[in-house]
Amino acid sequence: MPQQGLDALFRPASIAVIGASHRDDGAGKLVMKNLLAGNFSGPVMPVNPKYEAVAGVMAYPNIASLPRVPDLAIICTPAEKNTEIIEQLGQKGCKAAIILAAGTTNEQLEQMKASARQHRMRLLGPNSMGVILPHLGLNVSFAPFPAKKGRIAFVSQSSAVCATILDWARHNDIGFSHFISLGDACDIDFAQLLDYLSRDRHTNSILLYMDAVQDARAFMSAARAASRNKAVLVVKSGKTRIGAQLGHIHTGGHVGMDSAYDAAIRRAGMLRVRDTHDLFAAVETLNHSHSLRGERLVILTNGGGPAINAIDTLLARGGKLASLTDTTRAALDNVLPPSWSRTNPIDIVGDAPVERYVASLRVLLDSDDFDAILIMHAPSAAVNSTKVAKELIEVLRSHPRAKRFNILTNWSGETSAFEARRCFTEAGIPTYRTPESAAGAFMHMVEYRRNQKQLMETPESISDMPSDGDTVRKLIGQAFEEGLNQLDTHEVSRLMAAYGIDVLPTWIATDGTEAAHIAEQIGYPVAIKLRSPDIVHKSEVSGVVLNLRSAAEVAQAADALLDRVRQAYPSARIHGLMVQRMARRAGSQELHIAVRSDPVFGPVILLGDGGVDLEGEEQAAVALPPLNMTLARYLVINALKSGKVRANRSQHPMDMMAVCRVLTQVSHLIINHPEIVSLDIHPLLATGSELIALDVSMKLTPFEGDGQTRLAIRPYPREWEERTVLKDGTPVTLRPILPEDEPAHQDFVSHVTDEDRYKRFFADVVIGHEELAHMTQIDYDREMAFVAVANDGNILGVVRAVSDPDNDDAEFAVLVRSDLKGVGLGRMLMEKIIRYARQRGLNSLSGITMPSNRGMVMLARKLGFNTRMQLEDGIVELKLLLNNEVL
């Protein structure tokens, strides 16, 4: 349903309260009370046949009798009545409804959704607490407390968390732009709210509390778009399997891997905060902080113990403690007693008076040794904590360099520190009750900055990665013809080689005698493994025997393995044994790469240590495909930092880029071949830059339809590649843009004159890395950019279209190298984007240009665009209504 329908929810002109009542324990009374307590200026229409008026407002006996069509209806009635109520509201023409009742059955839910779709009505809930919009003075909820105006939008699936946050925010003077209880999200969900809030002028940052995501593809697309504009923080419940299952009962969402959620949140450029305690600290940080300058933290404190607690939290989460230069240390020597710590943390001693704090802070603000300052104060009989706070606030207000740094404060204690913390809050300076929460809040900013940097990093271009999809499709087809859906190392080696992943050669034996003969031919030591489509090496029956060093050992072990398996699994298909010469070398690293199918996010790629079973997600670092070299590198770094892969410091250290190549090739393999539902490369032996898979197993399932639908992130749309020729005979490739195109795109822009660049961007712009990253690292689900690339790799022109969240209209723009006009490139690019827009189901393409850009205006008219001159604004509007014609 359309994004525009959310206007009725967030900017209603009239409101009906269905089930408004006088009952003290009824939601209908609380909703009316909250609604009337605000400044909503439109008509409020209670509906209840039992009353002539509710809260002094004339009531109506039923929906049909309402004197006007409500934009928004708040449904306070029991779940069993709501199916009919939604239908009646739809017939009346109501645009949006909030359903408060819990306990809605699946059948009732489907009926309500069908009615809403038929009447183009939006639904929030069921099981919602409602919505509070402080900027409109609108409170359509049964929340026990109101919300103050602020710049944070809060969206939660849990009503209980909503009430807790409201209570805490009231105590800490925190305000909100939107406060939304999502409930069970039968229609309006996280994705649609992210799209709406990311464009809302009252909202600076967005905070999500989620139990589960229902549509991972839509969520990832909206989250990636939102996080480019505003800070988005996420608290995800259900970290444990039991917690996730309880979340499933609560919201009806799928039980997905927590590590897959973690990977998705990072990939989208958002930040995950760990728990409700972290959430409170995150809200405090969002409310008062500005962009992080850097990651180096200095601590100014009157107590060593609390500072150590802060440092432990900082370092445990990968933070950086700043080092003091000799210049800064000398300046501090001049204002501090000889007993000060002379290092970071700067311990100015427990009896530190106000003057010592002030002098130390002035020295720090004059320094460039760090990027952020955490000022700590432990209760002291020698000084009034509130007085210290007020004096430091005045320094931070008056010092010319204060805004260069991120400032955080921790005033420990309860009664003695409460007034000081209130002063910091009123001054717009983040303040925290404990050293740990202060350091954790700083790490929120650091981790968010790192995630944003990951979004903008240009991946290394690898042009020689093999990708023989035809061979793999043929091999998969043969496997299905033979009735195989579980492939082991022997069957899968050719398939892996088609994507450039080396697998150690294997030989097939039927019994111990034949296995011993093979071992004599290939040399010792050898390994033998059961070859069976029904039993893999992870079975409770050991299917692998390693390090055999003589023919007698091989024959005995092989026959014993066959006997053991046949006794345990008499009906299993056993195709014999695989014999491999062991390739292990001293100092090599063993890795485990796996692919699993997550019920929420689809295929995920796992990386862990060799010898570790990755059936448990806790043992691996996880990433969502598609991967490029940069994203693969982040996966390896995450695995090393989290201890999921132990660094090998031997004479053959692991070559990170070689591992990244394998991970990227695995990503390509599973994207291109949706029949692969699981994959284990275990172990992958890494000896410096030489990587070889010793053991591989793969599970296949027939797949029909578009294989991209199972992915949470739409991969590179290779189907839009084409070769063509310009009017002057120059061969070019028209294809979607890639993140790796950033250097070529920068060179392309340098071949565009200032005049042409001004016509395209309507300003004299300097296009740096961040702008280029936005242009090249696009979300193919809602944006497309086609580049015309010459045989030498140079970009000659680009056309792009960015669609609205409803996929209704897309805004386009085209730019061609200034020295290539007149060869038909602009028309070629425009025709391609029009074909793309039609196939995507868009209704229109829109754009603007300058009246002086006569070439663009003439081309648009030739292609069927309507053109309209806007003299006041100095622009020409271009609009093409799309139909079924194909260029």
PDB file of N, CA and C in Angstrom, residues 347-414:
ATOM      1  N   ASP A 347      44.204  11.631  36.145  1.00  0.00           N
ATOM      2  CA  ASP A 347      43.671  11.582  37.510  1.00  0.00           C
ATOM      3  C   ASP A 347      44.198  12.806  38.258  1.00  0.00           C
ATOM      4  N   ILE A 348      43.288  13.752  38.537  1.00  0.00           N
ATOM      5  CA  ILE A 348      43.704  15.008  39.182  1.00  0.00           C
ATOM      6  C   ILE A 348      43.534  14.941  40.692  1.00  0.00           C
ATOM      7  N   VAL A 349      43.354  13.727  41.228  1.00  0.00           N
ATOM      8  CA  VAL A 349      43.364  13.409  42.653  1.00  0.00           C
ATOM      9  C   VAL A 349      41.998  13.712  43.296  1.00  0.00           C
ATOM     10  N   GLY A 350      41.625  12.902  44.260  1.00  0.00           N
ATOM     11  CA  GLY A 350      40.279  12.915  44.830  1.00  0.00           C
ATOM     12  C   GLY A 350      39.852  14.212  45.474  1.00  0.00           C
ATOM     13  N   ASP A 351      40.803  15.013  45.966  1.00  0.00           N
ATOM     14  CA  ASP A 351      40.414  16.265  46.626  1.00  0.00           C
ATOM     15  C   ASP A 351      40.399  17.445  45.654  1.00  0.00           C
ATOM     16  N   ALA A 352      40.353  17.155  44.356  1.00  0.00           N
ATOM     17  CA  ALA A 352      40.473  18.215  43.339  1.00  0.00           C
ATOM     18  C   ALA A 352      39.400  19.273  43.515  1.00  0.00           C
ATOM     19  N   PRO A 353      39.783  20.526  43.682  1.00  0.00           N
ATOM     20  CA  PRO A 353      38.808  21.623  43.776  1.00  0.00           C
ATOM     21  C   PRO A 353      38.304  22.010  42.384  1.00  0.00           C
ATOM     22  N   VAL A 354      37.338  22.911  42.371  1.00  0.00           N
ATOM     23  CA  VAL A 354      36.767  23.365  41.092  1.00  0.00           C
ATOM     24  C   VAL A 354      37.859  23.941  40.195  1.00  0.00           C
ATOM     25  N   GLU A 355      38.758  24.724  40.762  1.00  0.00           N
ATOM     26  CA  GLU A 355      39.784  25.405  39.973  1.00  0.00           C
ATOM     27  C   GLU A 355      40.685  24.406  39.237  1.00  0.00           C
ATOM     28  N   ARG A 356      40.954  23.261  39.880  1.00  0.00           N
ATOM     29  CA  ARG A 356      41.816  22.265  39.252  1.00  0.00           C
ATOM     30  C   ARG A 356      41.110  21.634  38.042  1.00  0.00           C
ATOM     31  N   TYR A 357      39.821  21.365  38.197  1.00  0.00           N
ATOM     32  CA  TYR A 357      39.037  20.841  37.071  1.00  0.00           C
ATOM     33  C   TYR A 357      39.045  21.833  35.914  1.00  0.00           C
ATOM     34  N   VAL A 358      38.767  23.100  36.218  1.00  0.00           N
ATOM     35  CA  VAL A 358      38.666  24.132  35.183  1.00  0.00           C
ATOM     36  C   VAL A 358      39.995  24.296  34.450  1.00  0.00           C
ATOM     37  N   ALA A 359      41.093  24.379  35.212  1.00  0.00           N
ATOM     38  CA  ALA A 359      42.399  24.574  34.591  1.00  0.00           C
ATOM     39  C   ALA A 359      42.774  23.383  33.709  1.00  0.00           C
ATOM     40  N   SER A 360      42.487  22.178  34.191  1.00  0.00           N
ATOM     41  CA  SER A 360      42.805  20.971  33.404  1.00  0.00           C
ATOM     42  C   SER A 360      41.998  20.933  32.122  1.00  0.00           C
ATOM     43  N   LEU A 361      40.719  21.274  32.214  1.00  0.00           N
ATOM     44  CA  LEU A 361      39.863  21.250  31.025  1.00  0.00           C
ATOM     45  C   LEU A 361      40.339  22.272  29.996  1.00  0.00           C
ATOM     46  N   ARG A 362      40.760  23.454  30.459  1.00  0.00           N
ATOM     47  CA  ARG A 362      41.250  24.469  29.517  1.00  0.00           C
ATOM     48  C   ARG A 362      42.484  23.957  28.768  1.00  0.00           C
ATOM     49  N   VAL A 363      43.376  23.272  29.479  1.00  0.00           N
ATOM     50  CA  VAL A 363      44.564  22.710  28.828  1.00  0.00           C
ATOM     51  C   VAL A 363      44.148  21.698  27.760  1.00  0.00           C
ATOM     52  N   LEU A 364      43.205  20.857  28.095  1.00  0.00           N
ATOM     53  CA  LEU A 364      42.772  19.821  27.142  1.00  0.00           C
ATOM     54  C   LEU A 364      42.119  20.446  25.910  1.00  0.00           C
ATOM     55  N   LEU A 365      41.310  21.453  26.107  1.00  0.00           N
ATOM     56  CA  LEU A 365      40.635  22.089  24.977  1.00  0.00           C
ATOM     57  C   LEU A 365      41.618  22.802  24.049  1.00  0.00           C
ATOM     58  N   ASP A 366      42.804  23.146  24.560  1.00  0.00           N
ATOM     59  CA  ASP A 366      43.833  23.769  23.729  1.00  0.00           C
ATOM     60  C   ASP A 366      44.704  22.742  23.012  1.00  0.00           C
ATOM     61  N   SER A 367      44.460  21.449  23.280  1.00  0.00           N
ATOM     62  CA  SER A 367      45.304  20.382  22.732  1.00  0.00           C
ATOM     63  C   SER A 367      44.612  19.707  21.541  1.00  0.00           C
ATOM     64  N   ASP A 368      45.400  18.973  20.747  1.00  0.00           N
ATOM     65  CA  ASP A 368      44.855  18.161  19.648  1.00  0.00           C
ATOM     66  C   ASP A 368      45.247  16.697  19.810  1.00  0.00           C
ATOM     67  N   ASP A 369      45.475  16.266  21.047  1.00  0.00           N
ATOM     68  CA  ASP A 369      45.903  14.890  21.302  1.00  0.00           C
ATOM     69  C   ASP A 369      44.752  13.897  21.223  1.00  0.00           C
ATOM     70  N   PHE A 370      43.523  14.372  21.144  1.00  0.00           N
ATOM     71  CA  PHE A 370      42.373  13.477  21.273  1.00  0.00           C
ATOM     72  C   PHE A 370      41.191  14.068  20.515  1.00  0.00           C
ATOM     73  N   ASP A 371      40.137  13.285  20.424  1.00  0.00           N
ATOM     74  CA  ASP A 371      38.942  13.705  19.691  1.00  0.00           C
ATOM     75  C   ASP A 371      37.732  13.881  20.602  1.00  0.00           C
ATOM     76  N   ALA A 372      37.745  13.231  21.748  1.00  0.00           N
ATOM     77  CA  ALA A 372      36.615  13.308  22.674  1.00  0.00           C
ATOM     78  C   ALA A 372      37.139  13.329  24.102  1.00  0.00           C
ATOM     79  N   ILE A 373      36.373  13.997  24.967  1.00  0.00           N
ATOM     80  CA  ILE A 373      36.763  14.124  26.376  1.00  0.00           C
ATOM     81  C   ILE A 373      35.639  13.580  27.246  1.00  0.00           C
ATOM     82  N   LEU A 374      35.981  12.655  28.122  1.00  0.00           N
ATOM     83  CA  LEU A 374      35.048  12.167  29.138  1.00  0.00           C
ATOM     84  C   LEU A 374      35.472  12.779  30.474  1.00  0.00           C
ATOM     85  N   ILE A 375      34.619  13.644  31.027  1.00  0.00           N
ATOM     86  CA  ILE A 375      34.901  14.278  32.317  1.00  0.00           C
ATOM     87  C   ILE A 375      34.145  13.499  33.385  1.00  0.00           C
ATOM     88  N   MET A 376      34.871  12.997  34.397  1.00  0.00           N
ATOM     89  CA  MET A 376      34.278  12.170  35.447  1.00  0.00           C
ATOM     90  C   MET A 376      34.439  12.852  36.802  1.00  0.00           C
ATOM     91  N   HIS A 377      33.444  12.599  37.657  1.00  0.00           N
ATOM     92  CA  HIS A 377      33.514  13.142  39.014  1.00  0.00           C
ATOM     93  C   HIS A 377      32.893  12.145  39.975  1.00  0.00           C
ATOM     94  N   ALA A 378      33.676  11.746  40.963  1.00  0.00           N
ATOM     95  CA  ALA A 378      33.174  10.888  42.039  1.00  0.00           C
ATOM     96  C   ALA A 378      32.871  11.776  43.243  1.00  0.00           C
ATOM     97  N   PRO A 379      31.836  11.453  44.020  1.00  0.00           N
ATOM     98  CA  PRO A 379      31.469  12.295  45.167  1.00  0.00           C
ATOM     99  C   PRO A 379      32.668  12.548  46.079  1.00  0.00           C
ATOM    100  N   SER A 380      32.799  13.800  46.497  1.00  0.00           N
ATOM    101  CA  SER A 380      33.923  14.185  47.349  1.00  0.00           C
ATOM    102  C   SER A 380      33.438  15.174  48.396  1.00  0.00           C
ATOM    103  N   ALA A 381      33.916  14.978  49.632  1.00  0.00           N
ATOM    104  CA  ALA A 381      33.549  15.904  50.702  1.00  0.00           C
ATOM    105  C   ALA A 381      34.235  17.253  50.531  1.00  0.00           C
ATOM    106  N   ALA A 382      35.280  17.271  49.686  1.00  0.00           N
ATOM    107  CA  ALA A 382      36.075  18.497  49.547  1.00  0.00           C
ATOM    108  C   ALA A 382      35.464  19.513  48.590  1.00  0.00           C
ATOM    109  N   VAL A 383      34.510  19.080  47.770  1.00  0.00           N
ATOM    110  CA  VAL A 383      33.996  19.991  46.747  1.00  0.00           C
ATOM    111  C   VAL A 383      32.540  19.649  46.441  1.00  0.00           C
ATOM    112  N   ASN A 384      31.781  20.670  46.102  1.00  0.00           N
ATOM    113  CA  ASN A 384      30.383  20.480  45.737  1.00  0.00           C
ATOM    114  C   ASN A 384      30.306  20.059  44.269  1.00  0.00           C
ATOM    115  N   SER A 385      29.694  18.892  44.002  1.00  0.00           N
ATOM    116  CA  SER A 385      29.685  18.341  42.642  1.00  0.00           C
ATOM    117  C   SER A 385      28.902  19.222  41.676  1.00  0.00           C
ATOM    118  N   THR A 386      27.823  19.859  42.149  1.00  0.00           N
ATOM    119  CA  THR A 386      27.043  20.736  41.276  1.00  0.00           C
ATOM    120  C   THR A 386      27.840  21.974  40.891  1.00  0.00           C
ATOM    121  N   LYS A 387      28.615  22.505  41.842  1.00  0.00           N
ATOM    122  CA  LYS A 387      29.436  23.682  41.553  1.00  0.00           C
ATOM    123  C   LYS A 387      30.480  23.346  40.489  1.00  0.00           C
ATOM    124  N   VAL A 388      31.090  22.168  40.603  1.00  0.00           N
ATOM    125  CA  VAL A 388      32.065  21.747  39.592  1.00  0.00           C
ATOM    126  C   VAL A 388      31.397  21.685  38.226  1.00  0.00           C
ATOM    127  N   ALA A 389      30.204  21.087  38.173  1.00  0.00           N
ATOM    128  CA  ALA A 389      29.490  20.951  36.911  1.00  0.00           C
ATOM    129  C   ALA A 389      29.206  22.317  36.288  1.00  0.00           C
ATOM    130  N   LYS A 390      28.700  23.240  37.070  1.00  0.00           N
ATOM    131  CA  LYS A 390      28.342  24.557  36.534  1.00  0.00           C
ATOM    132  C   LYS A 390      29.566  25.301  36.015  1.00  0.00           C
ATOM    133  N   GLU A 391      30.676  25.215  36.732  1.00  0.00           N
ATOM    134  CA  GLU A 391      31.886  25.900  36.279  1.00  0.00           C
ATOM    135  C   GLU A 391      32.398  25.300  34.964  1.00  0.00           C
ATOM    136  N   LEU A 392      32.339  23.970  34.845  1.00  0.00           N
ATOM    137  CA  LEU A 392      32.802  23.319  33.620  1.00  0.00           C
ATOM    138  C   LEU A 392      31.874  23.631  32.448  1.00  0.00           C
ATOM    139  N   ILE A 393      30.586  23.717  32.714  1.00  0.00           N
ATOM    140  CA  ILE A 393      29.631  24.096  31.660  1.00  0.00           C
ATOM    141  C   ILE A 393      29.968  25.482  31.125  1.00  0.00           C
ATOM    142  N   GLU A 394      30.332  26.387  32.009  1.00  0.00           N
ATOM    143  CA  GLU A 394      30.676  27.750  31.577  1.00  0.00           C
ATOM    144  C   GLU A 394      31.946  27.746  30.727  1.00  0.00           C
ATOM    145  N   VAL A 395      32.919  26.918  31.095  1.00  0.00           N
ATOM    146  CA  VAL A 395      34.136  26.806  30.285  1.00  0.00           C
ATOM    147  C   VAL A 395      33.800  26.293  28.892  1.00  0.00           C
ATOM    148  N   LEU A 396      32.960  25.262  28.836  1.00  0.00           N
ATOM    149  CA  LEU A 396      32.608  24.667  27.546  1.00  0.00           C
ATOM    150  C   LEU A 396      31.787  25.629  26.690  1.00  0.00           C
ATOM    151  N   ARG A 397      31.031  26.517  27.330  1.00  0.00           N
ATOM    152  CA  ARG A 397      30.261  27.516  26.576  1.00  0.00           C
ATOM    153  C   ARG A 397      31.159  28.605  26.005  1.00  0.00           C
ATOM    154  N   SER A 398      32.184  28.959  26.728  1.00  0.00           N
ATOM    155  CA  SER A 398      32.973  30.138  26.361  1.00  0.00           C
ATOM    156  C   SER A 398      34.248  29.815  25.593  1.00  0.00           C
ATOM    157  N   HIS A 399      34.759  28.601  25.716  1.00  0.00           N
ATOM    158  CA  HIS A 399      36.038  28.290  25.084  1.00  0.00           C
ATOM    159  C   HIS A 399      35.866  28.173  23.572  1.00  0.00           C
ATOM    160  N   PRO A 400      36.687  28.845  22.770  1.00  0.00           N
ATOM    161  CA  PRO A 400      36.494  28.861  21.307  1.00  0.00           C
ATOM    162  C   PRO A 400      36.698  27.511  20.637  1.00  0.00           C
ATOM    163  N   ARG A 401      37.413  26.595  21.291  1.00  0.00           N
ATOM    164  CA  ARG A 401      37.688  25.289  20.671  1.00  0.00           C
ATOM    165  C   ARG A 401      36.801  24.173  21.213  1.00  0.00           C
ATOM    166  N   ALA A 402      35.868  24.480  22.099  1.00  0.00           N
ATOM    167  CA  ALA A 402      35.099  23.426  22.768  1.00  0.00           C
ATOM    168  C   ALA A 402      34.281  22.596  21.792  1.00  0.00           C
ATOM    169  N   LYS A 403      33.763  23.251  20.732  1.00  0.00           N
ATOM    170  CA  LYS A 403      32.908  22.533  19.794  1.00  0.00           C
ATOM    171  C   LYS A 403      33.686  21.605  18.866  1.00  0.00           C
ATOM    172  N   ARG A 404      35.012  21.644  18.946  1.00  0.00           N
ATOM    173  CA  ARG A 404      35.824  20.727  18.129  1.00  0.00           C
ATOM    174  C   ARG A 404      35.778  19.311  18.675  1.00  0.00           C
ATOM    175  N   PHE A 405      35.387  19.177  19.952  1.00  0.00           N
ATOM    176  CA  PHE A 405      35.465  17.881  20.615  1.00  0.00           C
ATOM    177  C   PHE A 405      34.074  17.356  20.966  1.00  0.00           C
ATOM    178  N   ASN A 406      33.965  16.027  21.062  1.00  0.00           N
ATOM    179  CA  ASN A 406      32.785  15.427  21.667  1.00  0.00           C
ATOM    180  C   ASN A 406      33.011  15.391  23.174  1.00  0.00           C
ATOM    181  N   ILE A 407      32.067  15.944  23.918  1.00  0.00           N
ATOM    182  CA  ILE A 407      32.181  16.017  25.373  1.00  0.00           C
ATOM    183  C   ILE A 407      31.154  15.089  25.994  1.00  0.00           C
ATOM    184  N   LEU A 408      31.605  14.238  26.909  1.00  0.00           N
ATOM    185  CA  LEU A 408      30.717  13.378  27.684  1.00  0.00           C
ATOM    186  C   LEU A 408      31.053  13.561  29.152  1.00  0.00           C
ATOM    187  N   THR A 409      30.065  13.354  30.024  1.00  0.00           N
ATOM    188  CA  THR A 409      30.300  13.516  31.456  1.00  0.00           C
ATOM    189  C   THR A 409      29.727  12.332  32.220  1.00  0.00           C
ATOM    190  N   ASN A 410      30.391  12.018  33.311  1.00  0.00           N
ATOM    191  CA  ASN A 410      29.897  10.990  34.241  1.00  0.00           C
ATOM    192  C   ASN A 410      30.040  11.540  35.664  1.00  0.00           C
ATOM    193  N   TRP A 411      28.897  11.932  36.244  1.00  0.00           N
ATOM    194  CA  TRP A 411      28.855  12.365  37.638  1.00  0.00           C
ATOM    195  C   TRP A 411      28.241  11.217  38.428  1.00  0.00           C
ATOM    196  N   SER A 412      29.083  10.457  39.128  1.00  0.00           N
ATOM    197  CA  SER A 412      28.623   9.269  39.852  1.00  0.00           C
ATOM    198  C   SER A 412      27.868   9.663  41.108  1.00  0.00           C
ATOM    199  N   GLY A 413      27.026   8.743  41.543  1.00  0.00           N
ATOM    200  CA  GLY A 413      26.238   8.998  42.737  1.00  0.00           C
ATOM    201  C   GLY A 413      24.783   9.208  42.402  1.00  0.00           C
ATOM    202  N   GLU A 414      23.934   9.230  43.429  1.00  0.00           N
ATOM    203  CA  GLU A 414      22.502   9.405  43.209  1.00  0.00           C
ATOM    204  C   GLU A 414      22.072  10.804  43.654  1.00  0.00           C
TER     205      GLU A 414
END
